[in-house]
Short mmCIF file of C-alpha atoms and ligand atoms in Angstrom, two decimals:
data_model
loop_
_atom_site.label_atom_id
_atom_site.label_comp_id
_atom_site.label_asym_id
_atom_site.label_seq_id
_atom_site.Cartn_x
_atom_site.Cartn_y
_atom_site.Cartn_z
CA UNK A 45 0.00 0.00 0.00
CA UNK A 46 2.91 2.29 0.60
CA UNK A 47 5.39 3.84 -1.68
CA UNK A 48 8.70 2.83 -0.22
CA UNK A 49 12.28 3.35 -1.10
CA UNK A 50 13.80 0.18 -2.41
CA UNK A 51 17.00 -1.43 -1.26
CA UNK A 52 20.06 0.00 -2.96
CA UNK A 53 18.98 3.60 -2.49
CA UNK A 54 21.58 6.12 -1.52
CA UNK A 55 21.01 8.57 1.26
CA UNK A 56 22.34 11.71 2.77
CA UNK A 57 22.10 11.53 6.56
CA UNK A 58 21.34 14.53 8.73
CA UNK A 59 22.05 14.56 12.43
CA UNK A 60 21.76 17.43 14.90
CA UNK A 61 23.71 17.57 18.14
CA UNK A 62 21.60 19.04 20.91
CA UNK A 63 23.27 20.10 24.14
CA UNK A 64 21.08 17.99 26.42
CA UNK A 65 21.57 14.54 24.99
CA UNK A 66 24.68 12.50 24.51
CA UNK A 67 23.97 12.14 20.81
CA UNK A 68 27.20 10.70 19.51
CA UNK A 69 25.99 7.18 20.23
CA UNK A 70 22.71 8.05 18.71
CA UNK A 71 24.37 8.87 15.42
CA UNK A 72 26.06 5.47 15.37
CA UNK A 73 22.76 3.77 16.03
CA UNK A 74 21.24 5.78 13.21
CA UNK A 75 23.92 4.54 10.81
CA UNK A 76 23.19 0.96 11.85
CA UNK A 77 19.48 1.52 11.34
CA UNK A 78 20.08 2.94 7.88
CA UNK A 79 22.31 0.06 6.80
CA UNK A 80 19.78 -2.31 8.24
CA UNK A 81 17.20 -0.84 5.85
CA UNK A 82 19.63 -1.64 3.03
CA UNK A 83 20.31 1.99 2.18
CA UNK A 84 23.76 3.23 1.18
CA UNK A 85 25.12 6.17 3.13
CA UNK A 86 26.62 8.79 0.82
CA UNK A 87 27.53 11.31 3.47
CA UNK A 88 26.54 12.52 6.93
CA UNK A 89 25.79 16.17 7.59
CA UNK A 90 25.94 17.12 11.25
CA UNK A 91 25.20 20.39 12.95
CA UNK A 92 24.74 21.69 16.48
CA UNK A 93 21.69 23.57 17.68
CA UNK A 94 20.18 24.55 20.97
CA UNK A 95 16.63 23.93 19.73
CA UNK A 96 15.03 22.80 16.48
CA UNK A 97 14.17 25.55 14.03
CA UNK A 98 10.52 25.82 13.06
CA UNK A 99 10.83 25.87 9.26
CA UNK A 100 13.37 23.15 8.46
CA UNK A 101 14.16 21.73 11.92
CA UNK A 102 17.75 22.72 11.08
CA UNK A 103 18.87 26.27 10.30
CA UNK A 104 18.21 27.73 6.85
CA UNK A 105 21.92 27.90 6.01
CA UNK A 106 22.36 24.22 6.84
CA UNK A 107 19.28 23.37 4.81
CA UNK A 108 20.74 25.11 1.74
CA UNK A 109 24.03 23.30 2.27
CA UNK A 110 22.13 20.00 2.33
CA UNK A 111 20.27 20.90 -0.86
CA UNK A 112 23.60 21.47 -2.60
CA UNK A 113 25.04 18.21 -1.27
CA UNK A 114 22.00 16.29 -2.52
CA UNK A 115 22.65 17.55 -6.05
CA UNK A 116 26.38 17.03 -5.82
CA UNK A 117 26.09 13.44 -4.61
CA UNK A 118 22.89 12.62 -6.48
CA UNK A 119 21.25 11.36 -3.31
CA UNK A 120 17.84 9.75 -3.68
CA UNK A 121 16.68 10.37 -0.14
CA UNK A 122 17.52 12.53 2.88
CA UNK A 123 17.26 10.73 6.20
CA UNK A 124 16.98 12.86 9.31
CA UNK A 125 17.79 11.30 12.68
CA UNK A 126 15.01 13.17 14.49
CA UNK A 127 11.26 13.44 14.44
CA UNK A 128 10.20 16.15 12.04
CA UNK A 129 6.82 17.80 11.85
CA UNK A 130 5.04 17.17 8.55
CA UNK A 131 5.61 20.82 7.67
CA UNK A 132 9.34 20.67 8.31
CA UNK A 133 9.52 17.54 6.20
CA UNK A 134 7.64 19.23 3.37
CA UNK A 135 9.69 22.42 3.53
CA UNK A 136 12.92 20.49 3.40
CA UNK A 137 11.66 18.39 0.48
CA UNK A 138 10.72 21.49 -1.45
CA UNK A 139 14.04 23.16 -0.86
CA UNK A 140 16.16 20.08 -1.63
CA UNK A 141 13.90 18.61 -4.32
CA UNK A 142 14.43 15.25 -2.74
CA UNK A 143 12.44 12.89 -0.51
CA UNK A 144 12.91 13.42 3.20
CA UNK A 145 12.31 10.67 5.73
CA UNK A 146 12.58 11.21 9.45
CA UNK A 147 13.61 8.78 12.14
CA UNK A 148 10.10 7.52 12.78
CA UNK A 149 9.52 6.96 9.08
CA UNK A 150 12.75 5.01 8.83
CA UNK A 151 11.98 2.80 11.81
CA UNK A 152 8.48 2.17 10.53
CA UNK A 153 9.95 1.10 7.23
CA UNK A 154 12.34 -1.33 8.87
CA UNK A 155 9.49 -2.71 10.96
CA UNK A 156 7.41 -3.11 7.81
CA UNK A 157 10.17 -5.12 6.18
CA UNK A 158 10.51 -7.36 9.20
CA UNK A 159 6.94 -7.99 10.33
CA UNK A 160 6.16 -11.64 9.94
CA UNK A 161 2.93 -12.70 11.55
CA UNK A 162 -0.55 -11.47 10.84
CA UNK A 163 -0.64 -9.42 14.04
CA UNK A 164 2.79 -7.89 13.51
CA UNK A 165 1.86 -6.82 10.00
CA UNK A 166 -1.40 -5.29 11.18
CA UNK A 167 0.39 -3.39 13.92
CA UNK A 168 2.98 -2.01 11.54
CA UNK A 169 0.37 -0.98 9.01
CA UNK A 170 -1.62 0.77 11.71
CA UNK A 171 1.43 2.70 12.87
CA UNK A 172 2.24 3.60 9.26
CA UNK A 173 -1.29 4.82 8.57
CA UNK A 174 -1.34 6.92 11.70
CA UNK A 175 2.00 8.38 10.75
CA UNK A 176 0.95 9.02 7.17
CA UNK A 177 -2.39 10.53 8.03
CA UNK A 178 -0.56 13.66 9.16
CA UNK A 179 1.61 13.63 6.06
CA UNK A 180 -0.86 13.40 3.23
CA UNK A 181 1.24 15.00 0.60
CA UNK A 182 2.71 12.40 -1.63
CA UNK A 183 2.61 8.76 -2.37
CA UNK A 184 -1.16 8.65 -2.61
CA UNK A 185 -1.58 8.96 -6.33
CA UNK A 186 -2.46 5.28 -6.52
CA UNK A 187 -5.64 6.19 -4.69
CA UNK A 188 -6.77 8.04 -7.82
CA UNK A 189 -7.83 4.74 -9.21
CA UNK A 190 -10.34 4.36 -6.46
CA UNK A 191 -11.93 7.72 -7.15
CA UNK A 192 -15.65 7.47 -7.17
CA UNK A 193 -15.73 4.24 -5.20
CA UNK A 194 -19.12 3.81 -3.58
CA UNK A 195 -19.46 6.03 -0.58
CA UNK A 196 -15.94 7.26 -0.87
CA UNK A 197 -16.23 10.46 -2.73
CA UNK A 198 -18.94 13.06 -2.67
CA UNK A 199 -19.24 15.92 -5.10
CA UNK A 200 -16.79 18.72 -4.55
CA UNK A 201 -14.53 16.75 -2.24
CA UNK A 202 -10.87 17.18 -2.80
CA UNK A 203 -8.55 14.25 -3.30
CA UNK A 204 -6.99 15.01 0.07
CA UNK A 205 -10.30 14.63 1.87
CA UNK A 206 -10.95 11.37 0.08
CA UNK A 207 -7.51 10.14 1.05
CA UNK A 208 -8.11 11.09 4.67
CA UNK A 209 -11.38 9.26 4.63
CA UNK A 210 -9.81 6.17 3.08
CA UNK A 211 -7.13 6.17 5.72
CA UNK A 212 -9.65 6.52 8.54
CA UNK A 213 -11.63 3.68 7.04
CA UNK A 214 -8.59 1.45 6.77
CA UNK A 215 -7.49 2.34 10.32
CA UNK A 216 -10.92 1.30 11.64
CA UNK A 217 -10.69 -1.97 9.78
CA UNK A 218 -7.24 -2.75 11.14
CA UNK A 219 -8.27 -1.77 14.66
CA UNK A 220 -11.16 -4.20 14.60
CA UNK A 221 -8.95 -6.98 13.23
CA UNK A 222 -6.37 -6.25 15.90
CA UNK A 223 -9.04 -6.25 18.59
CA UNK A 224 -9.92 -9.82 17.60
CA UNK A 225 -6.30 -10.96 17.71
CA UNK A 226 -5.80 -9.23 21.05
CA UNK A 227 -8.87 -10.85 22.52
CA UNK A 228 -7.49 -14.25 21.63
CA UNK A 229 -4.12 -13.29 23.08
CA UNK A 230 -5.73 -12.11 26.32
CA UNK A 231 -7.68 -15.32 26.64
CA UNK A 232 -4.51 -17.32 26.22
CA UNK A 233 -2.71 -15.19 28.76
CA UNK A 234 -5.54 -15.45 31.25
CA UNK A 235 -5.68 -19.20 31.04
CA UNK A 236 -1.91 -19.27 31.59
CA UNK A 237 -2.33 -17.05 34.64
CA UNK A 238 -5.07 -19.27 35.98
CA UNK A 239 -2.92 -22.31 35.52
CA UNK A 240 -0.22 -20.37 37.36
CA UNK A 241 2.30 -20.81 34.56
CA UNK A 242 4.84 -18.02 34.86
CA UNK A 243 5.99 -16.16 31.76
CA UNK A 244 9.64 -15.38 31.22
CA UNK A 245 10.11 -12.59 28.72
CA UNK A 246 13.29 -12.18 26.72
CA UNK A 247 13.98 -8.49 26.33
CA UNK A 248 16.98 -6.61 25.04
CA UNK A 249 18.51 -4.30 22.55
CA UNK A 250 18.01 -5.28 18.95
CA UNK A 251 20.50 -7.85 17.66
CA UNK A 252 21.50 -8.94 21.19
CA UNK A 253 20.66 -12.56 20.45
CA UNK A 254 17.20 -12.97 21.97
CA UNK A 255 15.80 -15.12 19.18
CA UNK A 256 18.95 -17.21 19.04
CA UNK A 257 18.65 -17.91 22.76
CA UNK A 258 14.94 -18.55 22.39
CA UNK A 259 15.69 -21.10 19.69
CA UNK A 260 18.39 -22.77 21.68
CA UNK A 261 16.20 -22.99 24.77
CA UNK A 262 13.12 -24.22 22.98
CA UNK A 263 14.69 -25.93 19.98
CA UNK A 264 12.13 -23.98 18.04
CA UNK A 265 12.88 -22.66 14.64
CA UNK A 266 12.16 -18.99 15.25
CA UNK A 267 13.62 -16.61 12.75
CA UNK A 268 17.08 -15.50 13.84
CA UNK A 269 19.14 -13.33 11.59
CA UNK A 270 21.79 -10.69 11.70
CA UNK A 271 19.33 -7.92 11.06
CA UNK A 272 17.87 -5.31 13.32
CA UNK A 273 14.34 -6.02 14.48
CA UNK A 274 14.37 -9.54 13.09
CA UNK A 275 11.55 -10.32 15.51
CA UNK A 276 8.41 -8.26 15.58
CA UNK A 277 6.06 -10.78 17.05
CA UNK A 278 6.54 -12.29 20.41
CA UNK A 279 6.76 -15.97 20.04
CA UNK A 280 5.65 -18.06 22.93
CA UNK A 281 6.86 -21.52 23.81
CA UNK A 282 6.60 -23.68 26.85
CA UNK A 283 9.74 -25.02 28.44
CA UNK A 284 10.31 -26.97 31.63
CA UNK A 285 12.65 -25.65 34.30
CA UNK A 286 13.78 -27.98 37.10
CA UNK A 287 12.03 -27.35 40.44
CA UNK A 288 9.83 -24.75 38.79
CA UNK A 289 7.89 -26.76 36.28
CA UNK A 290 6.43 -25.42 33.08
CA UNK A 291 7.14 -21.83 32.17
CA UNK A 292 6.26 -19.89 29.05
CA UNK A 293 9.18 -18.26 27.30
CA UNK A 294 8.36 -15.15 25.25
CA UNK A 295 10.65 -13.77 22.57
CA UNK A 296 9.98 -10.08 21.94
CA UNK A 297 10.82 -7.28 19.56
CA UNK A 298 14.23 -5.68 20.02
CA UNK A 299 14.42 -2.30 21.68
CA UNK A 300 16.33 0.76 20.53
CA UNK A 301 16.71 4.15 22.08
CA UNK A 302 14.01 6.75 21.54
CA UNK A 303 11.55 4.25 20.15
CA UNK A 304 8.81 6.45 18.67
CA UNK A 305 5.75 6.69 20.90
CA UNK A 306 3.35 5.73 18.14
CA UNK A 307 5.29 2.58 17.71
CA UNK A 308 5.26 1.70 21.38
CA UNK A 309 1.51 2.21 21.32
CA UNK A 310 1.21 0.02 18.25
CA UNK A 311 3.12 -2.79 19.89
CA UNK A 312 1.41 -2.49 23.27
CA UNK A 313 -0.35 -5.80 22.81
CA UNK A 314 2.84 -7.69 22.21
CA UNK A 315 4.59 -5.83 24.98
CA UNK A 316 1.88 -6.93 27.41
CA UNK A 317 3.64 -10.26 27.62
CA UNK A 318 6.57 -8.32 28.97
CA UNK A 319 4.54 -6.28 31.44
CA UNK A 320 3.05 -9.38 33.01
CA UNK A 321 6.15 -11.51 33.05
CA UNK A 322 7.28 -13.14 36.29
CA UNK A 323 10.87 -12.61 35.25
CA UNK A 324 12.63 -10.71 32.50
CA UNK A 325 15.73 -12.10 30.88
CA UNK A 326 17.54 -9.00 29.71
CA UNK A 327 19.79 -10.24 26.90
CA UNK A 328 22.90 -8.15 26.29
CA UNK A 329 25.40 -8.41 23.46
CA UNK A 330 28.37 -8.32 25.84
CA UNK A 331 30.81 -8.19 22.92
CA UNK A 332 29.36 -4.89 21.70
CA UNK A 333 31.54 -2.02 22.93
CA UNK A 334 28.36 0.04 23.44
CA UNK A 335 26.65 -2.55 25.58
CA UNK A 336 26.28 -0.28 28.61
CA UNK A 337 24.47 2.39 26.59
CA UNK A 338 22.32 -0.26 24.98
CA UNK A 339 21.35 -1.65 28.38
CA UNK A 340 20.34 1.83 29.44
CA UNK A 341 18.23 2.24 26.31
CA UNK A 342 16.45 -1.00 27.15
CA UNK A 343 15.84 0.14 30.74
CA UNK A 344 14.28 3.33 29.40
CA UNK A 345 11.86 1.43 27.21
CA UNK A 346 11.02 -0.90 30.10
CA UNK A 347 10.20 2.15 32.17
CA UNK A 348 8.03 3.46 29.39
CA UNK A 349 5.97 0.28 29.18
CA UNK A 350 5.65 -0.03 32.98
CA UNK A 351 7.83 -3.10 33.14
CA UNK A 352 10.69 -1.57 35.10
CA UNK A 353 9.81 -3.23 38.40
CA UNK A 354 9.71 -6.78 37.15
CA UNK A 355 12.57 -8.90 38.51
CA UNK A 356 15.33 -9.11 35.92
CA UNK A 357 18.13 -11.54 35.26
CA UNK A 358 20.87 -10.17 33.01
CA UNK A 359 22.08 -12.55 30.33
CA UNK A 360 25.44 -11.45 28.98
CA UNK A 361 25.51 -13.11 25.56
CA UNK A 362 28.14 -13.72 22.85
CA UNK A 363 30.99 -14.52 25.25
CA UNK A 364 32.50 -16.56 22.44
CA UNK A 365 33.52 -13.20 20.99
CA UNK A 366 35.21 -12.08 24.21
CA UNK A 367 38.69 -13.36 24.79
CA UNK A 368 39.15 -15.68 27.77
CA UNK A 369 35.57 -15.29 28.94
CA UNK A 370 34.15 -18.45 30.44
CA UNK A 371 30.48 -19.08 31.23
CA UNK A 372 29.70 -18.01 34.80
CA UNK A 373 27.04 -16.72 37.19
CA UNK A 374 27.44 -13.43 39.07
CA UNK A 375 25.55 -13.21 42.35
CA UNK A 376 24.59 -10.33 44.59
CA UNK A 377 25.62 -10.13 48.26
CA UNK A 378 22.72 -12.42 49.20
CA UNK A 379 23.88 -15.06 46.75
CA UNK A 380 21.02 -14.41 44.34
CA UNK A 381 22.01 -14.80 40.65
CA UNK A 382 21.92 -11.44 38.88
CA UNK A 383 24.03 -12.04 35.75
CA UNK A 384 24.82 -15.08 33.66
CA UNK A 385 27.54 -15.11 31.00
CA UNK A 386 26.68 -17.33 28.04
CA UNK A 387 26.90 -17.84 24.31
CA UNK A 388 23.46 -18.58 22.91
CA UNK A 389 24.85 -19.53 19.53
CA UNK A 390 27.43 -22.00 20.80
CA UNK A 391 25.30 -23.25 23.67
CA UNK A 392 27.92 -22.19 26.24
CA UNK A 393 26.66 -21.70 29.79
CA UNK A 394 23.09 -22.81 29.15
CA UNK A 395 23.29 -25.13 32.16
CA UNK A 396 24.25 -22.13 34.28
CA UNK A 397 21.38 -20.15 32.83
CA UNK A 398 18.96 -22.90 33.87
CA UNK A 399 20.53 -22.98 37.35
CA UNK A 400 20.04 -19.23 37.67
CA UNK A 401 16.48 -19.48 36.35
CA UNK A 402 15.65 -22.18 38.86
CA UNK A 403 17.07 -20.18 41.73
CA UNK A 404 15.21 -17.06 40.67
CA UNK A 405 11.90 -18.78 40.02
CA UNK A 406 11.66 -21.80 42.30
CA UNK A 407 8.93 -21.12 44.75
CA UNK A 408 10.26 -20.54 48.19
CA UNK A 409 8.59 -22.89 50.61
CA UNK A 410 8.12 -22.10 54.26
CA UNK A 411 8.43 -25.20 56.44
CA UNK A 412 8.09 -24.90 60.22
CA UNK A 413 6.54 -26.26 63.39
CA UNK A 414 4.09 -24.14 65.34
CA UNK A 415 2.86 -24.34 68.91
CA UNK A 416 -0.60 -22.80 68.93
CA UNK A 417 -2.19 -22.10 72.29
CA UNK A 418 -5.80 -23.13 72.59
CA UNK A 419 -7.17 -19.59 72.22
CA UNK A 420 -5.67 -19.38 68.72
CA UNK A 421 -7.89 -22.16 67.36
CA UNK A 422 -9.08 -19.70 64.73
CA UNK A 423 -5.59 -19.41 63.31
CA UNK A 424 -5.41 -23.19 63.27
CA UNK A 425 -8.51 -23.46 61.12
CA UNK A 426 -7.10 -20.76 58.85
CA UNK A 427 -3.98 -22.88 58.33
CA UNK A 428 -6.19 -25.85 57.52
CA UNK A 429 -8.05 -23.71 55.03
CA UNK A 430 -4.77 -22.84 53.36
CA UNK A 431 -4.01 -26.53 53.16
CA UNK A 432 -0.79 -25.86 55.04
CA UNK A 433 -1.01 -28.40 57.90
CA UNK A 434 0.98 -31.55 57.23
CA UNK A 435 0.75 -33.11 60.67
CA UNK A 436 -0.86 -32.26 64.00
CA UNK A 437 -0.49 -33.35 67.62
CA UNK A 438 -2.83 -32.09 70.33
CA UNK A 439 -0.87 -31.59 73.54
CA UNK A 440 -2.20 -32.56 76.97
CA UNK A 441 -2.90 -28.90 77.78
CA UNK A 442 -5.11 -28.66 74.69
CA UNK A 443 -2.60 -26.62 72.65
CA UNK A 444 -1.77 -27.66 69.10
CA UNK A 445 1.57 -28.73 67.71
CA UNK A 446 1.50 -28.29 63.92
CA UNK A 447 3.86 -29.20 61.09
CA UNK A 448 3.27 -26.47 58.53
CA UNK A 449 4.35 -26.28 54.90
CA UNK A 450 3.23 -23.50 52.54
CA UNK A 451 4.47 -21.11 49.85
CA UNK A 452 6.60 -18.39 51.40
CA UNK A 453 4.48 -15.71 49.77
CA UNK A 454 1.36 -16.93 51.58
CA UNK A 455 3.26 -17.38 54.81
CA UNK A 456 4.53 -13.79 54.69
CA UNK A 457 1.04 -12.54 53.99
CA UNK A 458 -0.32 -14.48 56.94
CA UNK A 459 2.42 -13.14 59.24
CA UNK A 460 1.44 -9.61 58.34
CA UNK A 461 -2.13 -10.30 59.41
CA UNK A 462 -1.15 -12.37 62.46
CA UNK A 463 2.15 -11.03 63.81
CA UNK A 464 1.90 -13.46 66.76
CA UNK A 465 2.71 -16.31 64.40
CA UNK A 466 6.39 -15.45 64.42
CA UNK A 467 6.60 -16.06 68.19
CA UNK A 468 4.96 -19.44 67.91
CA UNK A 469 7.54 -21.05 65.65
CA UNK A 470 9.49 -23.97 67.06
CA UNK A 471 12.13 -24.27 64.41
CA UNK A 472 12.29 -22.70 61.03
CA UNK A 473 14.02 -23.43 57.77
CA UNK A 474 13.60 -22.35 54.21
CA UNK A 475 14.33 -24.48 51.24
N1 GTP B 213 29.02 -14.86 18.03
C1 GTP B 213 27.78 -14.94 18.48
N2 GTP B 213 26.77 -14.49 17.75
C2 GTP B 213 25.52 -14.59 18.25
C3 GTP B 213 25.27 -15.19 19.53
N3 GTP B 213 23.94 -15.14 19.76
C4 GTP B 213 23.39 -14.55 18.66
N4 GTP B 213 24.33 -14.22 17.76
C5 GTP B 213 24.14 -13.58 16.43
O1 GTP B 213 23.62 -12.27 16.62
C6 GTP B 213 22.71 -11.94 15.56
C7 GTP B 213 21.39 -11.49 16.13
O2 GTP B 213 20.74 -12.55 16.75
P1 GTP B 213 19.17 -12.59 16.98
O3 GTP B 213 18.91 -13.77 17.85
O4 GTP B 213 18.41 -12.48 15.71
O5 GTP B 213 19.00 -11.21 17.82
P2 GTP B 213 17.68 -10.58 18.46
O6 GTP B 213 18.05 -10.03 19.77
O7 GTP B 213 16.57 -11.57 18.44
O8 GTP B 213 17.41 -9.39 17.44
P3 GTP B 213 16.02 -8.62 17.14
O9 GTP B 213 14.93 -9.62 17.08
O10 GTP B 213 16.31 -7.97 15.85
O11 GTP B 213 15.86 -7.65 18.24
C8 GTP B 213 22.60 -13.20 14.69
O12 GTP B 213 23.47 -13.07 13.59
C9 GTP B 213 23.09 -14.31 15.60
O13 GTP B 213 23.66 -15.37 14.89
C10 GTP B 213 26.38 -15.68 20.28
O14 GTP B 213 26.27 -16.22 21.37
N5 GTP B 213 27.61 -15.51 19.70
MG1 MG B 214 14.79 -11.53 17.51
#
């Protein structure tokens, strides 16, 4: 439906340094994004500004310089590493006589190339339509053919109005299709919740190796490739973890910094898996010199989708590319695993990953013996209700001696309601 630049196009890149952000990294990411869309980079024009300028985003002098460069280099497209208003985009196009695509447009295009499942494609098209509806200037000539379609065009309407109406119509259609898919997804998720099957979500910067790890862990043949955003649809598989039982593993779309808001909204449904996960595996390409910045970018997106408080286990991947790095587990001062060093591709350290997963997920069980005086008979029946009494002896004075075993979460909840419980414990151990 969309007019898109084809692979093999050659672009002039424009990047503005603003004082507030550390943008140097951002420029590198932009170059990776552009190559990932199979576009050749002819040259990069950079400039510094305090604030964007209203007419061209950049200053007029810079804009004229870019126009000259476009002619000189015969560029077919100008890619700007920022979000432009439709007017800025149009002004720049007029001045340079060349197509201008901003960061959001570029990312949308990459997403469009990568979307694989029905839902992913719908989500990308929705985001594209919403983006285009504010930019109805070009690329809609194909709609001419549909002129006069029933109910589409009244007398005196301009082409632009017809286009707007067509877009609105199409957006409605996609929204209703998506609603159906989401309903199904919610049902699936609810039945998983009911069955108490925890979800583990693989998150991470794009190209970190999430799908590769997902494949290795599930032996599933999910698409893994050396491309950005190779995965746009979360793929769910069940795996069994020792002492935990069945868990659902969810592969998700790769994050980048400054993911456009429209796009986050469009992928909300798929990101729900992440929001409701019991544990996040944050996959990091540990061999990437920028891995710290990338981790921060991922944390920012997690914050944005309200998933920042979910327990996280860091998975430092691609250790095969780091000299002398062996698989290992890093633990915090309480001995809880916080980082595992592995190679998803070579299967190095997967046993350690499972160990860490087990330790992070295995349900803590509270096992203890209680001496309940006779006046606490109510608490005793509560424990029976919770199915927590394994054995009971009634002492000669009428008090109760109970062997109790229950999930630590429930035990802690009970202790909050009945603080006396803690004084009634004979011996205590956790396992
Ligand atoms: N050397 C090495 N390469 C790896 C390893 N794990 C993954 N890769 C490579 O890294 C690239 C990206 O892997 P993917 O699994 O597609 O990455 P992803 O995180 O799913 O990427 P997106 O879905 O695009 O976000 C592929 O070329 C993999 O072969 C590893 O342990 N070592
Ligand atoms: Mg992937």
